[in-house]
């Protein structure tokens, strides 16, 4: 299967022939790059700190359904490379569209507000259409929060309008609106076709990542501490004291890990790249999943809880998975509130919403929650651009260093920042760079 990263140009910046490439991180970017390189005959090894591949892709069984605690949708699925891979693997997709079946929920009163779908979509479209003018007035470093308020000041907003704009805007960067720069909003600049919400891969995203594991070695539990770049090659030091040597190294860890300084670089990263890492923002997006032993959400609306510290979305997953599972999300200004509560408190809070909105439900038989922000190998969800930074910082983060140190991942390019397919495309970009080719070939098949 042939791929490029959206263009036929061959990225420059490589020194020497890729004889053995060390890939730090076994998420989508690391696995896809390893696949492309190994298919081309290059020896490579993926060094993954966890005991699983996937990175911020983590499909887990809950209540008889496979639920993604991280990346879940193939957003803009038409023309999306991940749709193409899913089709090749025989992985079905189901539309994740929920807006037509969603209502705004006021937790204080329990009231449900049901605007017409055209009203919701129209509000979103008008806000995006107004962005250029808002940027001109607020400046590129104005915040998205200021933009939302100025926009609403010209409208006669419905009671749900502010809550909706906060929800869909915070989803773009998994960050509070006050933290995102309107001049670089949304951070991604490319859209494929189809719904922005997109499709759920049946069985979870792990099947797509696993289908790319072919022809290379993945070493689990390999915590990288140091990357040393010399004139003729690289050495990667692991926490267990061992050292792996190669001709090149591709670092695919999340921005939050780079910001934490968990990996030391010798020589240190150039000031320009180090400053870009510091300037960029890294959001938080958490999920709480409840499984029941009898149907609870059939015929019930999905919920947009209103309030800055509330869950952003409560999805009745029975219509998507066929199992009585509820997935709730907390991101942006709500994520820290959820992370700060213990599991019983989080479950009680969520059940309180469900009880008011749907009526009585049984106790859940299983509870699962994510803690991406507390995971030392992720430290958050995905990247956004705050005031003081620009999309150029994303491109700078993706630039090679010394010709032997490369970077990939959703934070290393501005076309699809924050998307899993964006991580995939940056992997193809780096494989093209290392191989000196305008396109690469992937071996796609079901992994073990």
mmCIF file of C-alpha atoms in Angstrom, residues 104-320:
data_model
loop_
_atom_site.group_PDB
_atom_site.id
_atom_site.type_symbol
_atom_site.label_atom_id
_atom_site.label_comp_id
_atom_site.label_asym_id
_atom_site.label_seq_id
_atom_site.Cartn_x
_atom_site.Cartn_y
_atom_site.Cartn_z
ATOM 1 C CA UNK A 104 -28.256 20.349 26.364
ATOM 2 C CA UNK A 105 -28.625 19.373 29.995
ATOM 3 C CA UNK A 106 -28.744 21.764 32.945
ATOM 4 C CA UNK A 107 -27.434 19.791 35.954
ATOM 5 C CA UNK A 108 -28.834 22.298 38.441
ATOM 6 C CA UNK A 109 -32.446 21.912 37.306
ATOM 7 C CA UNK A 110 -32.363 18.679 35.323
ATOM 8 C CA UNK A 111 -33.983 20.436 32.380
ATOM 9 C CA UNK A 112 -33.275 19.356 28.813
ATOM 10 C CA UNK A 113 -33.003 21.850 25.968
ATOM 11 C CA UNK A 114 -33.576 20.477 22.463
ATOM 12 C CA UNK A 115 -32.559 22.955 19.752
ATOM 13 C CA UNK A 116 -32.968 21.996 16.125
ATOM 14 C CA UNK A 117 -29.837 20.476 14.614
ATOM 15 C CA UNK A 118 -29.768 23.236 12.003
ATOM 16 C CA UNK A 119 -29.594 25.792 14.805
ATOM 17 C CA UNK A 120 -26.578 24.082 16.379
ATOM 18 C CA UNK A 121 -24.727 23.588 13.115
ATOM 19 C CA UNK A 122 -25.581 27.120 11.997
ATOM 20 C CA UNK A 123 -24.126 28.631 15.171
ATOM 21 C CA UNK A 124 -20.893 26.711 14.654
ATOM 22 C CA UNK A 125 -20.680 27.721 10.993
ATOM 23 C CA UNK A 126 -21.236 31.405 11.776
ATOM 24 C CA UNK A 127 -18.558 31.346 14.457
ATOM 25 C CA UNK A 128 -15.984 29.839 12.111
ATOM 26 C CA UNK A 129 -16.965 32.290 9.377
ATOM 27 C CA UNK A 130 -16.362 35.179 11.778
ATOM 28 C CA UNK A 131 -12.873 34.096 12.842
ATOM 29 C CA UNK A 132 -10.903 36.222 10.370
ATOM 30 C CA UNK A 133 -12.677 39.351 11.519
ATOM 31 C CA UNK A 134 -12.284 38.405 15.172
ATOM 32 C CA UNK A 135 -8.557 37.830 14.710
ATOM 33 C CA UNK A 136 -8.228 41.222 13.021
ATOM 34 C CA UNK A 137 -9.846 42.916 16.019
ATOM 35 C CA UNK A 138 -8.417 40.843 18.868
ATOM 36 C CA UNK A 139 -4.967 40.188 17.426
ATOM 37 C CA UNK A 140 -3.426 36.789 16.833
ATOM 38 C CA UNK A 141 -2.667 36.407 20.541
ATOM 39 C CA UNK A 142 -6.220 37.125 21.589
ATOM 40 C CA UNK A 143 -7.853 34.127 23.200
ATOM 41 C CA UNK A 144 -10.587 31.946 21.825
ATOM 42 C CA UNK A 145 -12.565 32.833 24.960
ATOM 43 C CA UNK A 146 -12.482 36.510 23.933
ATOM 44 C CA UNK A 147 -13.499 35.535 20.397
ATOM 45 C CA UNK A 148 -16.476 33.519 21.641
ATOM 46 C CA UNK A 149 -17.677 36.365 23.848
ATOM 47 C CA UNK A 150 -17.305 38.977 21.120
ATOM 48 C CA UNK A 151 -19.097 36.722 18.655
ATOM 49 C CA UNK A 152 -21.963 36.064 21.052
ATOM 50 C CA UNK A 153 -22.213 39.785 21.745
ATOM 51 C CA UNK A 154 -23.369 40.277 18.169
ATOM 52 C CA UNK A 155 -25.872 37.436 18.290
ATOM 53 C CA UNK A 156 -29.034 36.940 20.238
ATOM 54 C CA UNK A 157 -27.680 33.748 21.769
ATOM 55 C CA UNK A 158 -29.897 30.952 22.924
ATOM 56 C CA UNK A 159 -29.385 29.693 26.462
ATOM 57 C CA UNK A 160 -27.322 26.787 25.185
ATOM 58 C CA UNK A 161 -25.129 28.749 22.754
ATOM 59 C CA UNK A 162 -22.245 29.674 25.059
ATOM 60 C CA UNK A 163 -22.023 26.139 26.435
ATOM 61 C CA UNK A 164 -21.981 24.648 22.960
ATOM 62 C CA UNK A 165 -19.298 27.015 21.639
ATOM 63 C CA UNK A 166 -17.127 26.292 24.655
ATOM 64 C CA UNK A 167 -17.566 22.556 24.228
ATOM 65 C CA UNK A 168 -16.720 22.226 20.541
ATOM 66 C CA UNK A 169 -13.947 24.856 20.715
ATOM 67 C CA UNK A 170 -12.276 23.287 23.736
ATOM 68 C CA UNK A 171 -12.400 19.923 21.968
ATOM 69 C CA UNK A 172 -10.092 21.342 19.270
ATOM 70 C CA UNK A 173 -7.209 21.652 21.727
ATOM 71 C CA UNK A 174 -8.435 19.839 24.838
ATOM 72 C CA UNK A 175 -7.697 23.105 26.616
ATOM 73 C CA UNK A 176 -9.612 25.974 28.238
ATOM 74 C CA UNK A 177 -10.620 28.645 25.741
ATOM 75 C CA UNK A 178 -8.639 31.151 27.767
ATOM 76 C CA UNK A 179 -5.466 29.182 26.956
ATOM 77 C CA UNK A 180 -5.868 28.983 23.164
ATOM 78 C CA UNK A 181 -4.746 31.687 20.719
ATOM 79 C CA UNK A 182 -7.468 32.707 18.290
ATOM 80 C CA UNK A 183 -4.846 33.449 15.624
ATOM 81 C CA UNK A 184 -3.969 29.749 15.426
ATOM 82 C CA UNK A 185 -7.422 28.314 16.013
ATOM 83 C CA UNK A 186 -8.069 25.599 15.194
ATOM 84 C CA UNK A 187 -4.424 24.442 15.233
ATOM 85 C CA UNK A 188 -4.892 22.086 12.261
ATOM 86 C CA UNK A 189 -5.135 23.544 8.755
ATOM 87 C CA UNK A 190 -6.246 20.542 6.665
ATOM 88 C CA UNK A 191 -9.622 18.857 6.523
ATOM 89 C CA UNK A 192 -10.498 15.664 4.725
ATOM 90 C CA UNK A 193 -14.074 15.065 3.617
ATOM 91 C CA UNK A 194 -17.085 13.912 5.537
ATOM 92 C CA UNK A 195 -18.235 14.650 9.051
ATOM 93 C CA UNK A 196 -15.895 16.382 11.458
ATOM 94 C CA UNK A 197 -17.155 14.019 14.141
ATOM 95 C CA UNK A 198 -16.509 11.024 11.927
ATOM 96 C CA UNK A 199 -16.574 7.253 12.352
ATOM 97 C CA UNK A 200 -15.873 4.797 15.134
ATOM 98 C CA UNK A 201 -13.707 1.832 14.047
ATOM 99 C CA UNK A 202 -15.640 -1.249 15.113
ATOM 100 C CA UNK A 203 -13.690 -3.043 17.819
ATOM 101 C CA UNK A 204 -11.650 0.046 18.646
ATOM 102 C CA UNK A 205 -8.689 1.879 17.173
ATOM 103 C CA UNK A 206 -6.229 -0.727 18.461
ATOM 104 C CA UNK A 207 -7.082 -2.927 15.480
ATOM 105 C CA UNK A 208 -5.816 -0.265 13.089
ATOM 106 C CA UNK A 209 -2.557 0.290 14.976
ATOM 107 C CA UNK A 210 -2.056 -3.452 15.408
ATOM 108 C CA UNK A 211 -2.595 -3.977 11.690
ATOM 109 C CA UNK A 212 0.549 -1.931 11.031
ATOM 110 C CA UNK A 213 2.849 -4.096 13.162
ATOM 111 C CA UNK A 214 4.757 -6.083 10.573
ATOM 112 C CA UNK A 215 8.417 -6.747 9.868
ATOM 113 C CA UNK A 216 10.044 -4.950 12.799
ATOM 114 C CA UNK A 217 10.781 -5.470 16.463
ATOM 115 C CA UNK A 218 8.908 -3.720 19.256
ATOM 116 C CA UNK A 219 10.587 -3.811 22.667
ATOM 117 C CA UNK A 220 8.091 -3.174 25.444
ATOM 118 C CA UNK A 221 9.135 -1.724 28.785
ATOM 119 C CA UNK A 222 11.956 0.218 27.141
ATOM 120 C CA UNK A 223 12.033 3.556 28.952
ATOM 121 C CA UNK A 224 14.355 5.928 27.111
ATOM 122 C CA UNK A 225 16.336 8.361 29.270
ATOM 123 C CA UNK A 226 18.963 9.812 26.905
ATOM 124 C CA UNK A 227 19.434 10.331 23.189
ATOM 125 C CA UNK A 228 23.065 10.944 22.236
ATOM 126 C CA UNK A 229 23.782 12.069 18.688
ATOM 127 C CA UNK A 230 27.320 11.716 17.354
ATOM 128 C CA UNK A 231 28.948 12.531 14.030
ATOM 129 C CA UNK A 232 28.307 9.065 12.612
ATOM 130 C CA UNK A 233 25.328 7.709 14.495
ATOM 131 C CA UNK A 234 23.177 7.754 17.613
ATOM 132 C CA UNK A 235 23.053 6.038 20.991
ATOM 133 C CA UNK A 236 19.806 5.672 22.901
ATOM 134 C CA UNK A 237 20.153 4.998 26.630
ATOM 135 C CA UNK A 238 17.455 3.087 28.500
ATOM 136 C CA UNK A 239 16.443 3.199 32.151
ATOM 137 C CA UNK A 240 17.648 -0.392 32.617
ATOM 138 C CA UNK A 241 21.217 0.700 31.794
ATOM 139 C CA UNK A 242 21.374 -0.738 28.275
ATOM 140 C CA UNK A 243 22.276 1.255 25.180
ATOM 141 C CA UNK A 244 20.928 0.848 21.655
ATOM 142 C CA UNK A 245 22.993 2.182 18.754
ATOM 143 C CA UNK A 246 21.852 3.129 15.293
ATOM 144 C CA UNK A 247 22.421 5.395 12.342
ATOM 145 C CA UNK A 248 19.387 7.592 13.106
ATOM 146 C CA UNK A 249 16.751 8.054 15.790
ATOM 147 C CA UNK A 250 13.115 9.064 15.350
ATOM 148 C CA UNK A 251 11.484 10.465 18.504
ATOM 149 C CA UNK A 252 7.683 10.127 18.509
ATOM 150 C CA UNK A 253 6.844 10.745 22.169
ATOM 151 C CA UNK A 254 4.043 13.204 23.028
ATOM 152 C CA UNK A 255 4.707 16.902 23.474
ATOM 153 C CA UNK A 256 4.008 16.586 27.201
ATOM 154 C CA UNK A 257 6.890 14.145 27.587
ATOM 155 C CA UNK A 258 9.240 16.512 25.762
ATOM 156 C CA UNK A 259 8.063 19.401 27.931
ATOM 157 C CA UNK A 260 8.712 17.377 31.081
ATOM 158 C CA UNK A 261 12.330 16.779 30.069
ATOM 159 C CA UNK A 262 11.903 13.033 30.577
ATOM 160 C CA UNK A 263 14.368 12.426 27.739
ATOM 161 C CA UNK A 264 17.731 14.191 27.768
ATOM 162 C CA UNK A 265 19.342 15.108 24.460
ATOM 163 C CA UNK A 266 23.098 15.292 23.936
ATOM 164 C CA UNK A 267 23.921 17.701 22.460
ATOM 165 C CA UNK A 268 20.960 19.695 23.773
ATOM 166 C CA UNK A 269 18.217 20.529 21.318
ATOM 167 C CA UNK A 270 18.736 23.794 19.439
ATOM 168 C CA UNK A 271 17.309 26.782 21.271
ATOM 169 C CA UNK A 272 14.739 27.336 18.541
ATOM 170 C CA UNK A 273 13.288 23.836 18.938
ATOM 171 C CA UNK A 274 13.528 23.880 22.727
ATOM 172 C CA UNK A 275 11.683 27.203 22.787
ATOM 173 C CA UNK A 276 8.959 25.861 20.493
ATOM 174 C CA UNK A 277 8.464 22.889 22.816
ATOM 175 C CA UNK A 278 8.106 25.280 25.738
ATOM 176 C CA UNK A 279 5.739 27.673 23.933
ATOM 177 C CA UNK A 280 3.238 25.121 22.644
ATOM 178 C CA UNK A 281 0.339 23.960 24.760
ATOM 179 C CA UNK A 282 -0.656 20.420 25.623
ATOM 180 C CA UNK A 283 -4.274 19.745 26.507
ATOM 181 C CA UNK A 284 -6.139 17.323 28.730
ATOM 182 C CA UNK A 285 -8.945 15.000 27.678
ATOM 183 C CA UNK A 286 -10.247 12.308 30.014
ATOM 184 C CA UNK A 287 -13.026 9.717 29.808
ATOM 185 C CA UNK A 288 -15.163 7.867 32.321
ATOM 186 C CA UNK A 289 -16.895 4.698 31.134
ATOM 187 C CA UNK A 290 -19.829 2.979 32.861
ATOM 188 C CA UNK A 291 -21.070 -0.450 31.860
ATOM 189 C CA UNK A 292 -24.483 -1.815 32.855
ATOM 190 C CA UNK A 293 -26.020 -5.270 32.757
ATOM 191 C CA UNK A 294 -29.218 -4.054 31.117
ATOM 192 C CA UNK A 295 -30.060 -1.376 28.530
ATOM 193 C CA UNK A 296 -29.994 2.171 29.886
ATOM 194 C CA UNK A 297 -29.495 4.492 26.927
ATOM 195 C CA UNK A 298 -31.799 3.068 24.248
ATOM 196 C CA UNK A 299 -33.999 5.908 23.057
ATOM 197 C CA UNK A 300 -32.298 8.324 25.451
ATOM 198 C CA UNK A 301 -30.516 11.470 24.234
ATOM 199 C CA UNK A 302 -26.803 12.037 24.365
ATOM 200 C CA UNK A 303 -26.082 14.871 26.777
ATOM 201 C CA UNK A 304 -24.201 18.145 26.606
ATOM 202 C CA UNK A 305 -24.007 19.000 30.329
ATOM 203 C CA UNK A 306 -23.944 22.790 30.693
ATOM 204 C CA UNK A 307 -21.319 24.272 33.001
ATOM 205 C CA UNK A 308 -17.582 24.821 32.796
ATOM 206 C CA UNK A 309 -16.727 22.159 35.362
ATOM 207 C CA UNK A 310 -19.074 19.530 34.000
ATOM 208 C CA UNK A 311 -18.528 16.571 31.729
ATOM 209 C CA UNK A 312 -18.483 17.915 28.196
ATOM 210 C CA UNK A 313 -20.396 15.047 26.610
ATOM 211 C CA UNK A 314 -22.235 11.938 27.811
ATOM 212 C CA UNK A 315 -22.693 9.356 25.052
ATOM 213 C CA UNK A 316 -25.090 6.426 25.148
ATOM 214 C CA UNK A 317 -22.874 3.944 23.319
ATOM 215 C CA UNK A 318 -25.505 1.216 22.869
ATOM 216 C CA UNK A 319 -26.377 2.556 19.437
ATOM 217 C CA UNK A 320 -22.704 2.373 18.407
#
